[in-house]
Amino acid sequence: AKSEGRNLYRFFEPGMDAMVQARRALEVDLGTALSRQEFDLDFQPIMNIASGEIVGAEALMRWHSPERGMVAPDSFIPVAEETGLIVPLGEWALRKACTAAARWPAGLRVAVNVSAVQLKSGSFARSVISALAFSGVPAGRLELEITETVLMDESEVVLRTLRQLRELGIRIALDDFGTGYSSLGYLRRFPVDKIKIDRSFIHDLSNRDTAAIVRTVIGLGAELGITVTAEGVETEVQLDILRSNGCTEAQGFLIGAPSKAAEIQRLLRSRAPH
Ligand code: C2E
Ligand code: CA
Ligand code: CA
Ligand code: CA
């Protein structure tokens, strides 16, 4: 009983208490944010390196909280995943992204980030099909970005869902490639259409070893017949290195920062393939 008491005391130590409370408050605010329409999507352009044309854009979620200001997705997505809010929130994002893409020039693709929690929910394929039907965007223009955490537990639901989506013509991109434990293993077991090299590699491209890794990943993509996109491209030097090594696509501040739907629509109309 004595040690129990001490554990309880430890659990409720002042600093911890404050952390737990802050976290609870975030969960509460997040819980009402969707119905209060506090979320929005920005879109970041993706360029084909060889042609210089913009071939699509990635939807990135934004939370404008009246109390907190702009909250970064890296801080609210994990909370939304734990509370399950990511399921309706992700569904909202899919619809919103497809609705935006419906107004882009034909052929331009829209990429949407998908959490492991969504894929495990069992209703995911249905909500994707519904978003496409609702917007009138053909499946071939939708790309779903998943990270390795999606593939880590090889649940039957996830596998079946990914297969079903690919059969519809939807593309699957492996996001943040190279940051996980077993990127190559997943590549062997799961059919993907695209690899997105994590921006930490691009940031460190002046390092000889990092450059060698990036070259190898680009070569791997070519061998496997899949698209390779470099994330976080910020300088002409980086773009030149990627171009001379045959990297397919680039995304990053150099090509364009994430921007509002109306703005990206203008950009896409002026820089799309003719
Ligand atoms: P991500 O999918 O890897 O998205 C790319 C992130 O890199 C974005 O951050 C983008 O603003 C940032 N970025 C783009 N170009 C550059 C660059 O040149 N340099 C640097 N330093 N950064 C660049 P953001 O918007 O803060 O999103 C962070 C992460 O939150 C995303 O990483 C993604 O994992 C997650 N996320 C965003 N939207 C969604 C969503 O709708 N659903 C889910 N499940 N996750 C999302
Ligand atoms: Ca992404
Ligand atoms: Ca990424
Ligand atoms: Ca990420």
Short mmCIF file of C-alpha atoms and ligand atoms in Angstrom, two decimals:
data_model
loop_
_atom_site.label_atom_id
_atom_site.label_comp_id
_atom_site.label_asym_id
_atom_site.label_seq_id
_atom_site.Cartn_x
_atom_site.Cartn_y
_atom_site.Cartn_z
CA ALA A 1 0.00 0.00 0.00
CA LYS A 2 2.91 2.24 0.83
CA SER A 3 4.56 1.81 -2.60
CA GLU A 4 1.23 2.24 -4.29
CA GLY A 5 0.82 5.56 -2.52
CA ARG A 6 4.26 6.62 -3.65
CA ASN A 7 3.48 5.71 -7.26
CA LEU A 8 0.27 7.70 -7.14
CA TYR A 9 2.18 10.61 -5.72
CA ARG A 10 4.70 10.33 -8.53
CA PHE A 11 2.02 10.17 -11.17
CA PHE A 12 0.50 13.37 -9.89
CA GLU A 13 3.71 15.28 -9.47
CA PRO A 14 3.16 18.96 -10.35
CA GLY A 15 4.99 19.06 -13.72
CA MET A 16 3.28 15.93 -14.96
CA ASP A 17 -0.08 17.22 -13.87
CA ALA A 18 0.37 20.34 -15.95
CA MET A 19 1.35 18.25 -18.97
CA VAL A 20 -1.65 15.98 -18.61
CA GLN A 21 -3.95 18.97 -18.28
CA ALA A 22 -2.49 20.75 -21.30
CA ARG A 23 -2.92 17.58 -23.29
CA ARG A 24 -6.53 17.16 -22.14
CA ALA A 25 -7.26 20.78 -23.08
CA LEU A 26 -5.80 20.20 -26.56
CA GLU A 27 -7.99 17.11 -26.98
CA VAL A 28 -11.07 19.09 -25.96
CA ASP A 29 -10.33 21.98 -28.36
CA LEU A 30 -9.55 19.55 -31.16
CA GLY A 31 -12.80 17.69 -30.52
CA THR A 32 -14.91 20.74 -31.40
CA ALA A 33 -12.63 22.13 -34.11
CA LEU A 34 -14.09 20.09 -36.97
CA SER A 35 -17.71 21.13 -36.36
CA ARG A 36 -16.55 24.71 -35.89
CA GLN A 37 -14.85 24.56 -39.30
CA GLU A 38 -11.46 25.54 -37.96
CA PHE A 39 -9.59 23.25 -40.36
CA ASP A 40 -8.36 24.14 -43.79
CA LEU A 41 -6.14 22.63 -46.47
CA ASP A 42 -3.13 24.25 -48.06
CA PHE A 43 -1.66 22.80 -51.25
CA GLN A 44 1.99 22.49 -52.17
CA PRO A 45 2.97 22.08 -55.85
CA ILE A 46 4.93 19.09 -57.13
CA MET A 47 7.14 19.52 -60.20
CA ASN A 48 8.32 17.09 -62.83
CA ILE A 49 12.07 17.77 -62.81
CA ALA A 50 12.79 16.90 -66.45
CA SER A 51 10.01 19.06 -67.93
CA GLY A 52 9.76 21.73 -65.26
CA GLU A 53 5.99 21.37 -65.29
CA ILE A 54 3.80 21.25 -62.21
CA VAL A 55 2.13 17.84 -62.18
CA GLY A 56 0.05 18.08 -59.03
CA ALA A 57 -0.09 19.23 -55.44
CA GLU A 58 -0.11 17.78 -51.93
CA ALA A 59 -2.87 18.72 -49.49
CA LEU A 60 -1.54 19.79 -46.08
CA MET A 61 -3.88 20.28 -43.16
CA ARG A 62 -4.04 23.50 -41.20
CA TRP A 63 -5.78 24.18 -37.90
CA HIS A 64 -6.64 27.82 -37.18
CA SER A 65 -7.69 27.71 -33.55
CA PRO A 66 -9.31 30.90 -32.25
CA GLU A 67 -7.64 30.29 -28.86
CA ARG A 68 -4.29 28.88 -29.97
CA GLY A 69 -3.65 30.47 -33.33
CA MET A 70 -2.13 28.34 -36.08
CA VAL A 71 -1.38 24.86 -34.77
CA ALA A 72 1.12 22.77 -36.77
CA PRO A 73 -0.09 19.38 -38.04
CA ASP A 74 2.88 17.69 -36.37
CA SER A 75 1.38 18.66 -33.01
CA PHE A 76 -2.32 18.00 -33.61
CA ILE A 77 -2.35 15.00 -35.99
CA PRO A 78 -0.88 12.61 -33.37
CA VAL A 79 -3.55 13.74 -30.89
CA ALA A 80 -6.28 13.33 -33.49
CA GLU A 81 -4.95 9.83 -34.14
CA GLU A 82 -5.11 8.89 -30.46
CA THR A 83 -8.63 10.22 -29.95
CA GLY A 84 -9.91 8.74 -33.21
CA LEU A 85 -10.84 12.18 -34.55
CA ILE A 86 -8.48 11.52 -37.46
CA VAL A 87 -11.13 9.28 -39.05
CA PRO A 88 -13.79 12.00 -39.63
CA LEU A 89 -11.05 14.63 -40.04
CA GLY A 90 -9.26 12.54 -42.67
CA GLU A 91 -12.55 11.95 -44.45
CA TRP A 92 -13.17 15.70 -44.49
CA ALA A 93 -9.65 16.27 -45.91
CA LEU A 94 -10.18 13.72 -48.68
CA ARG A 95 -13.42 15.36 -49.79
CA LYS A 96 -12.00 18.85 -49.55
CA ALA A 97 -8.84 17.89 -51.49
CA CYS A 98 -10.78 16.11 -54.24
CA THR A 99 -13.24 19.00 -54.51
CA ALA A 100 -10.31 21.39 -55.00
CA ALA A 101 -8.66 19.09 -57.56
CA ALA A 102 -11.88 18.94 -59.57
CA ARG A 103 -11.20 22.55 -60.55
CA TRP A 104 -7.61 21.96 -61.64
CA PRO A 105 -6.59 21.28 -65.23
CA ALA A 106 -7.34 17.67 -66.22
CA GLY A 107 -4.57 15.23 -65.43
CA LEU A 108 -3.12 17.08 -62.46
CA ARG A 109 -2.90 14.86 -59.40
CA VAL A 110 -3.82 15.59 -55.83
CA ALA A 111 -1.93 13.89 -52.99
CA VAL A 112 -3.57 13.35 -49.61
CA ASN A 113 -1.84 12.18 -46.44
CA VAL A 114 -3.42 9.17 -44.79
CA SER A 115 -2.92 8.02 -41.23
CA ALA A 116 -2.56 4.38 -40.20
CA VAL A 117 -5.60 4.81 -37.95
CA GLN A 118 -7.75 5.69 -40.97
CA LEU A 119 -6.56 2.66 -42.93
CA LYS A 120 -7.29 0.35 -40.03
CA SER A 121 -10.80 1.74 -39.53
CA GLY A 122 -12.27 -0.60 -42.14
CA SER A 123 -14.39 2.13 -43.73
CA PHE A 124 -11.51 3.84 -45.47
CA ALA A 125 -11.92 2.47 -49.01
CA ARG A 126 -15.58 3.41 -48.91
CA SER A 127 -14.81 6.99 -47.89
CA VAL A 128 -12.23 7.32 -50.67
CA ILE A 129 -14.68 6.05 -53.28
CA SER A 130 -17.30 8.42 -51.91
CA ALA A 131 -14.92 11.43 -52.08
CA LEU A 132 -14.11 10.62 -55.72
CA ALA A 133 -17.77 10.22 -56.65
CA PHE A 134 -18.73 13.40 -54.78
CA SER A 135 -16.08 15.48 -56.55
CA GLY A 136 -16.10 13.78 -59.93
CA VAL A 137 -12.32 13.37 -59.81
CA PRO A 138 -11.14 10.17 -61.55
CA ALA A 139 -9.27 7.66 -59.37
CA GLY A 140 -6.12 8.04 -61.48
CA ARG A 141 -5.71 11.61 -60.25
CA LEU A 142 -5.69 10.70 -56.57
CA GLU A 143 -2.54 9.78 -54.72
CA LEU A 144 -2.55 8.59 -51.11
CA GLU A 145 0.59 9.20 -49.06
CA ILE A 146 1.22 6.66 -46.35
CA THR A 147 4.13 6.28 -43.97
CA GLU A 148 5.76 3.10 -42.82
CA THR A 149 3.72 3.10 -39.62
CA VAL A 150 0.78 2.17 -41.83
CA LEU A 151 2.63 -0.90 -43.06
CA MET A 152 4.25 -1.84 -39.76
CA ASP A 153 1.39 -3.91 -38.52
CA GLU A 154 0.54 -6.02 -41.49
CA SER A 155 -3.11 -6.29 -40.62
CA GLU A 156 -5.34 -7.94 -43.18
CA VAL A 157 -7.62 -4.88 -43.30
CA VAL A 158 -4.74 -2.58 -44.30
CA LEU A 159 -3.45 -4.94 -46.97
CA ARG A 160 -6.88 -5.57 -48.43
CA THR A 161 -7.71 -1.85 -48.43
CA LEU A 162 -4.46 -0.85 -50.15
CA ARG A 163 -4.94 -3.53 -52.81
CA GLN A 164 -8.52 -2.50 -53.41
CA LEU A 165 -7.55 1.16 -53.80
CA ARG A 166 -4.77 0.36 -56.24
CA GLU A 167 -7.11 -1.75 -58.33
CA LEU A 168 -9.32 1.32 -58.66
CA GLY A 169 -6.35 3.18 -60.14
CA ILE A 170 -5.44 5.21 -57.07
CA ARG A 171 -1.70 5.63 -56.55
CA ILE A 172 0.04 4.85 -53.29
CA ALA A 173 3.10 6.86 -52.26
CA LEU A 174 5.49 5.85 -49.49
CA ASP A 175 6.08 9.08 -47.56
CA ASP A 176 9.18 10.07 -45.55
CA PHE A 177 11.13 7.28 -47.26
CA GLY A 178 14.35 6.37 -45.49
CA THR A 179 13.42 7.53 -42.01
CA GLY A 180 11.91 4.27 -40.79
CA TYR A 181 13.40 0.97 -39.78
CA SER A 182 12.65 -1.18 -42.77
CA SER A 183 11.90 0.95 -45.81
CA LEU A 184 13.32 -1.65 -48.18
CA GLY A 185 11.37 -4.47 -46.60
CA TYR A 186 8.10 -2.63 -47.05
CA LEU A 187 8.96 -1.85 -50.64
CA ARG A 188 9.26 -5.57 -51.28
CA ARG A 189 6.03 -6.55 -49.58
CA PHE A 190 3.75 -3.71 -50.60
CA PRO A 191 3.19 -2.56 -54.13
CA VAL A 192 3.68 1.21 -54.18
CA ASP A 193 3.69 3.65 -57.09
CA LYS A 194 5.93 6.29 -55.61
CA ILE A 195 8.67 6.90 -53.06
CA LYS A 196 9.01 10.29 -51.40
CA ILE A 197 12.57 10.74 -50.17
CA ASP A 198 12.40 12.37 -46.75
CA ARG A 199 13.47 15.99 -46.66
CA SER A 200 16.21 15.31 -44.11
CA PHE A 201 18.19 13.58 -46.90
CA ILE A 202 17.70 16.49 -49.29
CA HIS A 203 18.73 18.95 -46.59
CA ASP A 204 21.96 17.01 -46.14
CA LEU A 205 22.65 16.45 -49.84
CA SER A 206 26.04 18.20 -49.71
CA ASN A 207 27.26 15.34 -47.56
CA ARG A 208 28.94 12.69 -49.77
CA ASP A 209 27.39 9.74 -48.01
CA THR A 210 23.92 11.23 -48.03
CA ALA A 211 24.28 12.03 -51.74
CA ALA A 212 25.26 8.40 -52.35
CA ILE A 213 22.15 7.18 -50.52
CA VAL A 214 19.89 9.52 -52.48
CA ARG A 215 21.45 8.41 -55.78
CA THR A 216 20.87 4.81 -54.78
CA VAL A 217 17.22 5.39 -53.91
CA ILE A 218 16.69 7.14 -57.25
CA GLY A 219 18.28 4.16 -59.03
CA LEU A 220 16.14 1.79 -57.00
CA GLY A 221 13.01 3.62 -58.08
CA ALA A 222 14.09 3.43 -61.70
CA GLU A 223 14.75 -0.32 -61.41
CA LEU A 224 11.36 -0.89 -59.83
CA GLY A 225 9.62 1.37 -62.30
CA ILE A 226 8.25 3.71 -59.66
CA THR A 227 8.28 7.47 -59.36
CA VAL A 228 10.77 9.08 -57.00
CA THR A 229 9.91 12.45 -55.47
CA ALA A 230 12.38 14.50 -53.47
CA GLU A 231 10.81 16.41 -50.58
CA GLY A 232 12.05 19.63 -49.05
CA VAL A 233 13.93 20.94 -52.10
CA GLU A 234 15.02 24.44 -51.13
CA THR A 235 17.96 25.32 -53.39
CA GLU A 236 18.94 25.26 -57.05
CA VAL A 237 22.02 23.27 -56.09
CA GLN A 238 19.85 20.53 -54.60
CA LEU A 239 17.59 20.54 -57.66
CA ASP A 240 20.61 20.28 -60.00
CA ILE A 241 21.95 17.27 -58.13
CA LEU A 242 18.54 15.60 -58.22
CA ARG A 243 18.12 16.37 -61.93
CA SER A 244 21.52 15.04 -62.91
CA ASN A 245 20.75 11.83 -61.03
CA GLY A 246 17.42 11.32 -62.79
CA CYS A 247 15.06 12.00 -59.89
CA THR A 248 11.49 12.19 -61.22
CA GLU A 249 9.81 14.89 -59.14
CA ALA A 250 10.64 17.66 -56.69
CA GLN A 251 8.63 19.34 -53.97
CA GLY A 252 9.77 22.08 -51.61
CA PHE A 253 10.02 25.79 -50.99
CA LEU A 254 12.12 26.27 -54.16
CA ILE A 255 9.24 25.02 -56.32
CA GLY A 256 6.56 26.55 -54.13
CA ALA A 257 5.47 26.79 -50.50
CA PRO A 258 2.11 25.37 -49.39
CA SER A 259 -0.54 27.93 -50.31
CA LYS A 260 -4.29 28.49 -50.29
CA ALA A 261 -6.52 26.55 -52.68
CA ALA A 262 -7.31 29.61 -54.82
CA GLU A 263 -3.66 30.49 -55.19
CA ILE A 264 -2.58 26.97 -56.12
CA GLN A 265 -5.39 26.83 -58.67
CA ARG A 266 -3.93 29.87 -60.41
CA LEU A 267 -0.42 28.43 -60.33
CA LEU A 268 -1.58 25.06 -61.65
CA ARG A 269 -3.45 26.67 -64.52
CA SER A 270 -0.36 28.63 -65.56
CA ARG A 271 2.27 25.91 -65.12
CA ALA A 272 0.46 22.69 -65.95
CA PRO A 273 1.55 20.45 -68.86
CA HIS A 274 0.06 21.73 -72.13
P1 C2E B 1 4.71 15.57 -44.82
O1 C2E B 1 3.62 14.74 -45.39
O2 C2E B 1 6.10 15.04 -44.95
O3 C2E B 1 4.56 17.00 -45.49
C1 C2E B 1 5.64 17.81 -45.87
C2 C2E B 1 5.96 18.84 -44.82
O4 C2E B 1 7.14 19.52 -45.19
C3 C2E B 1 4.89 19.92 -44.68
O5 C2E B 1 4.84 20.33 -43.33
C4 C2E B 1 5.46 21.04 -45.56
O6 C2E B 1 4.96 22.32 -45.24
C5 C2E B 1 6.92 20.91 -45.25
N1 C2E B 1 7.76 21.44 -46.33
C6 C2E B 1 7.47 21.52 -47.65
N2 C2E B 1 8.51 22.01 -48.36
C7 C2E B 1 9.50 22.22 -47.48
C8 C2E B 1 10.85 22.72 -47.63
O7 C2E B 1 11.34 23.05 -48.70
N3 C2E B 1 11.59 22.79 -46.48
C9 C2E B 1 11.09 22.43 -45.26
N4 C2E B 1 11.89 22.55 -44.20
N5 C2E B 1 9.84 21.95 -45.10
C10 C2E B 1 9.04 21.85 -46.20
P2 C2E B 1 3.48 20.51 -42.55
O8 C2E B 1 2.47 21.12 -43.47
O9 C2E B 1 3.79 21.20 -41.27
O10 C2E B 1 3.01 19.02 -42.27
C11 C2E B 1 3.74 18.21 -41.39
C12 C2E B 1 3.26 16.79 -41.43
O11 C2E B 1 1.92 16.67 -40.91
C13 C2E B 1 3.18 16.20 -42.82
O12 C2E B 1 4.45 15.82 -43.24
C14 C2E B 1 2.25 15.02 -42.59
O13 C2E B 1 2.96 13.94 -42.04
C15 C2E B 1 1.30 15.58 -41.54
N6 C2E B 1 0.07 16.01 -42.21
C16 C2E B 1 -0.23 17.18 -42.83
N7 C2E B 1 -1.48 17.17 -43.33
C17 C2E B 1 -2.00 15.96 -43.04
C18 C2E B 1 -3.28 15.32 -43.29
O14 C2E B 1 -4.19 15.87 -43.94
N8 C2E B 1 -3.44 14.06 -42.78
C19 C2E B 1 -2.45 13.41 -42.10
N9 C2E B 1 -2.69 12.17 -41.64
N10 C2E B 1 -1.26 13.96 -41.87
C20 C2E B 1 -1.03 15.22 -42.32
CA CA B 2 3.17 13.76 -47.21
CA CA B 3 7.04 13.53 -46.19
CA CA B 4 6.13 13.64 -42.22
#
